[in-house]
mmCIF file of C-alpha atoms and ligand atoms in Angstrom:
data_model
loop_
_atom_site.group_PDB
_atom_site.id
_atom_site.type_symbol
_atom_site.label_atom_id
_atom_site.label_comp_id
_atom_site.label_asym_id
_atom_site.label_seq_id
_atom_site.Cartn_x
_atom_site.Cartn_y
_atom_site.Cartn_z
ATOM 1 C CA MET A 192 7.791 14.710 0.637
ATOM 2 C CA ASP A 193 7.382 16.572 3.954
ATOM 3 C CA ASN A 194 4.590 15.651 6.343
ATOM 4 C CA CYS A 195 3.736 12.409 4.571
ATOM 5 C CA ILE A 196 3.523 9.539 7.026
ATOM 6 C CA PHE A 197 4.086 6.939 4.310
ATOM 7 C CA CYS A 198 7.189 8.738 2.992
ATOM 8 C CA GLU A 199 8.466 8.617 6.579
ATOM 9 C CA ILE A 200 7.846 4.869 6.698
ATOM 10 C CA ILE A 201 9.710 4.515 3.373
ATOM 11 C CA ALA A 202 12.618 6.493 4.844
ATOM 12 C CA HIS A 203 12.502 4.252 7.958
ATOM 13 C CA LYS A 204 11.977 7.381 10.054
ATOM 14 C CA ILE A 205 8.859 5.972 11.681
ATOM 15 C CA PRO A 206 8.428 2.268 12.373
ATOM 16 C CA ALA A 207 6.135 -0.097 10.536
ATOM 17 C CA GLN A 208 5.876 -3.865 10.283
ATOM 18 C CA LEU A 209 7.504 -4.217 6.878
ATOM 19 C CA ILE A 210 6.690 -7.329 4.901
ATOM 20 C CA TYR A 211 8.355 -6.445 1.578
ATOM 21 C CA GLU A 212 10.730 -3.909 0.090
ATOM 22 C CA ASP A 213 12.381 -3.448 -3.299
ATOM 23 C CA ALA A 214 13.694 -0.456 -5.257
ATOM 24 C CA GLU A 215 10.219 0.831 -6.138
ATOM 25 C CA LEU A 216 7.726 -0.600 -3.663
ATOM 26 C CA ILE A 217 7.301 -1.247 0.015
ATOM 27 C CA ALA A 218 4.618 -3.221 1.865
ATOM 28 C CA PHE A 219 3.744 -3.108 5.553
ATOM 29 C CA ASN A 220 0.935 -4.087 7.892
ATOM 30 C CA ASP A 221 -1.883 -1.601 8.358
ATOM 31 C CA ILE A 222 -1.801 -0.051 11.818
ATOM 32 C CA HIS A 223 -5.579 -0.547 12.196
ATOM 33 C CA PRO A 224 -6.230 -3.910 10.505
ATOM 34 C CA ARG A 225 -9.795 -4.462 9.282
ATOM 35 C CA ALA A 226 -9.233 -8.209 8.878
ATOM 36 C CA LYS A 227 -6.960 -10.916 10.275
ATOM 37 C CA VAL A 228 -4.408 -9.929 7.614
ATOM 38 C CA HIS A 229 -4.322 -6.356 6.321
ATOM 39 C CA PHE A 230 -1.332 -4.802 4.650
ATOM 40 C CA LEU A 231 -0.603 -1.951 2.267
ATOM 41 C CA ILE A 232 1.539 -1.897 -0.878
ATOM 42 C CA ILE A 233 2.820 1.570 -1.685
ATOM 43 C CA PRO A 234 5.179 3.055 -4.264
ATOM 44 C CA LYS A 235 8.335 4.678 -2.921
ATOM 45 C CA LYS A 236 7.623 7.564 -5.273
ATOM 46 C CA HIS A 237 5.276 10.032 -3.578
ATOM 47 C CA LEU A 238 2.115 9.861 -5.687
ATOM 48 C CA VAL A 239 -0.862 11.552 -4.032
ATOM 49 C CA SER A 240 -3.571 9.206 -5.292
ATOM 50 C CA LEU A 241 -4.662 7.069 -8.214
ATOM 51 C CA ALA A 242 -6.288 10.181 -9.689
ATOM 52 C CA GLU A 243 -2.882 11.885 -10.003
ATOM 53 C CA CYS A 244 -1.270 8.961 -11.855
ATOM 54 C CA THR A 245 -0.456 9.232 -15.541
ATOM 55 C CA GLU A 246 0.769 6.809 -18.221
ATOM 56 C CA GLN A 247 4.181 7.336 -16.672
ATOM 57 C CA GLU A 248 2.967 5.226 -13.743
ATOM 58 C CA GLN A 249 1.580 2.377 -15.867
ATOM 59 C CA GLU A 250 4.409 -0.051 -15.121
ATOM 60 C CA LEU A 251 4.574 0.870 -11.442
ATOM 61 C CA LEU A 252 0.823 0.351 -11.011
ATOM 62 C CA GLY A 253 1.110 -3.026 -12.725
ATOM 63 C CA LYS A 254 3.914 -4.023 -10.349
ATOM 64 C CA MET A 255 1.795 -3.068 -7.344
ATOM 65 C CA LEU A 256 -1.085 -5.241 -8.539
ATOM 66 C CA LEU A 257 1.114 -8.210 -9.431
ATOM 67 C CA LEU A 258 2.834 -8.087 -6.057
ATOM 68 C CA ALA A 259 -0.510 -8.333 -4.227
ATOM 69 C CA PRO A 260 -1.231 -12.070 -4.734
ATOM 70 C CA LYS A 261 2.389 -13.023 -4.009
ATOM 71 C CA LEU A 262 2.438 -11.225 -0.668
ATOM 72 C CA ALA A 263 -1.141 -12.269 0.117
ATOM 73 C CA LYS A 264 -0.109 -15.906 -0.227
ATOM 74 C CA GLN A 265 2.945 -15.376 1.971
ATOM 75 C CA GLN A 266 0.757 -13.718 4.594
ATOM 76 C CA GLY A 267 -1.673 -16.653 4.737
ATOM 77 C CA LEU A 268 -4.329 -15.503 2.261
ATOM 78 C CA GLN A 269 -3.889 -18.356 -0.216
ATOM 79 C CA HIS A 270 -7.669 -18.782 -0.554
ATOM 80 C CA GLY A 271 -8.304 -15.213 -1.662
ATOM 81 C CA PHE A 272 -8.239 -11.636 -0.495
ATOM 82 C CA LYS A 273 -9.818 -8.240 -0.982
ATOM 83 C CA THR A 274 -8.093 -5.239 -2.532
ATOM 84 C CA ALA A 275 -8.999 -1.568 -2.300
ATOM 85 C CA ILE A 276 -7.593 1.744 -3.443
ATOM 86 C CA ASN A 277 -9.468 4.636 -1.848
ATOM 87 C CA THR A 278 -9.161 7.737 -3.988
ATOM 88 C CA GLY A 279 -9.883 11.297 -2.945
ATOM 89 C CA ARG A 280 -11.940 12.769 -0.133
ATOM 90 C CA ALA A 281 -15.212 11.258 -1.386
ATOM 91 C CA GLY A 282 -13.451 7.920 -1.882
ATOM 92 C CA GLY A 283 -12.523 7.748 1.777
ATOM 93 C CA GLN A 284 -8.819 8.396 1.273
ATOM 94 C CA GLU A 285 -7.139 9.416 4.517
ATOM 95 C CA VAL A 286 -3.445 9.172 3.702
ATOM 96 C CA TRP A 287 -2.409 11.213 0.680
ATOM 97 C CA HIS A 288 0.188 8.817 -0.655
ATOM 98 C CA LEU A 289 -1.088 6.170 -3.074
ATOM 99 C CA HIS A 290 -1.623 2.796 -1.403
ATOM 100 C CA LEU A 291 -3.197 -0.522 -2.253
ATOM 101 C CA HIS A 292 -5.003 -2.268 0.617
ATOM 102 C CA ILE A 293 -4.867 -6.070 0.694
ATOM 103 C CA TYR A 294 -6.895 -7.772 3.401
ATOM 104 C CA GLY A 295 -8.708 -10.941 4.310
ATOM 105 C CA ASP A 296 -9.299 -13.531 6.987
ATOM 106 C CA GLY A 297 -7.636 -16.378 5.146
ATOM 107 C CA VAL A 298 -10.606 -18.730 5.278
HETATM 108 P P1 5GP B 419 -7.028 5.155 3.330
HETATM 109 O O1 5GP B 419 -8.280 5.451 4.098
HETATM 110 O O2 5GP B 419 -6.241 6.418 3.040
HETATM 111 O O3 5GP B 419 -7.261 4.313 2.114
HETATM 112 O O4 5GP B 419 -6.190 4.228 4.270
HETATM 113 C C1 5GP B 419 -5.101 4.641 5.025
HETATM 114 C C2 5GP B 419 -4.702 3.457 5.847
HETATM 115 O O5 5GP B 419 -3.436 3.729 6.415
HETATM 116 C C3 5GP B 419 -5.667 3.167 7.004
HETATM 117 O O6 5GP B 419 -6.147 1.832 6.890
HETATM 118 C C4 5GP B 419 -4.798 3.369 8.250
HETATM 119 O O7 5GP B 419 -5.089 2.450 9.275
HETATM 120 C C5 5GP B 419 -3.392 3.215 7.719
HETATM 121 N N1 5GP B 419 -2.400 4.004 8.426
HETATM 122 C C6 5GP B 419 -2.490 5.322 8.729
HETATM 123 N N2 5GP B 419 -1.386 5.742 9.381
HETATM 124 C C7 5GP B 419 -0.577 4.648 9.491
HETATM 125 C C8 5GP B 419 0.714 4.448 10.070
HETATM 126 O O8 5GP B 419 1.352 5.338 10.624
HETATM 127 N N3 5GP B 419 1.235 3.198 9.977
HETATM 128 C C9 5GP B 419 0.568 2.179 9.381
HETATM 129 N N4 5GP B 419 1.186 0.997 9.359
HETATM 130 N N5 5GP B 419 -0.650 2.326 8.811
HETATM 131 C C10 5GP B 419 -1.213 3.548 8.869
HETATM 132 ZN ZN1 ZN B 420 4.462 10.260 0.597
#
């Protein structure tokens, strides 16, 4: 997808602090962290937002959610964390490539 900053991160064309990568997903630290730990899990497939997902994405969405606690623990959030998916203009979405925020202070 042209002009998508997250697709460029997936393609390793622009740098990011990667914390996880597999065939379908990638995770990296948010450039403007809102907590001590703040990273994003995104699908490699360019999906605009949660609102554009269909049943076809059911398994992928499940994988994103199940990866969250594993990476959160690795990143020092073993006592809990917050998750967010901002969807659409009114939902505060700024990057038009589906992403799951995971953040917390680890205390
Ligand atoms: P949204 O508001 O769309 O849910 O969140 C987009 C998030 O992506 C923001 O928290 C923002 O800081 C982060 N972000 C935007 N551009 C970049 C970038 O180039 N690199 C990284 N690592 N994070 C980014
Ligand atoms: Zn994209």
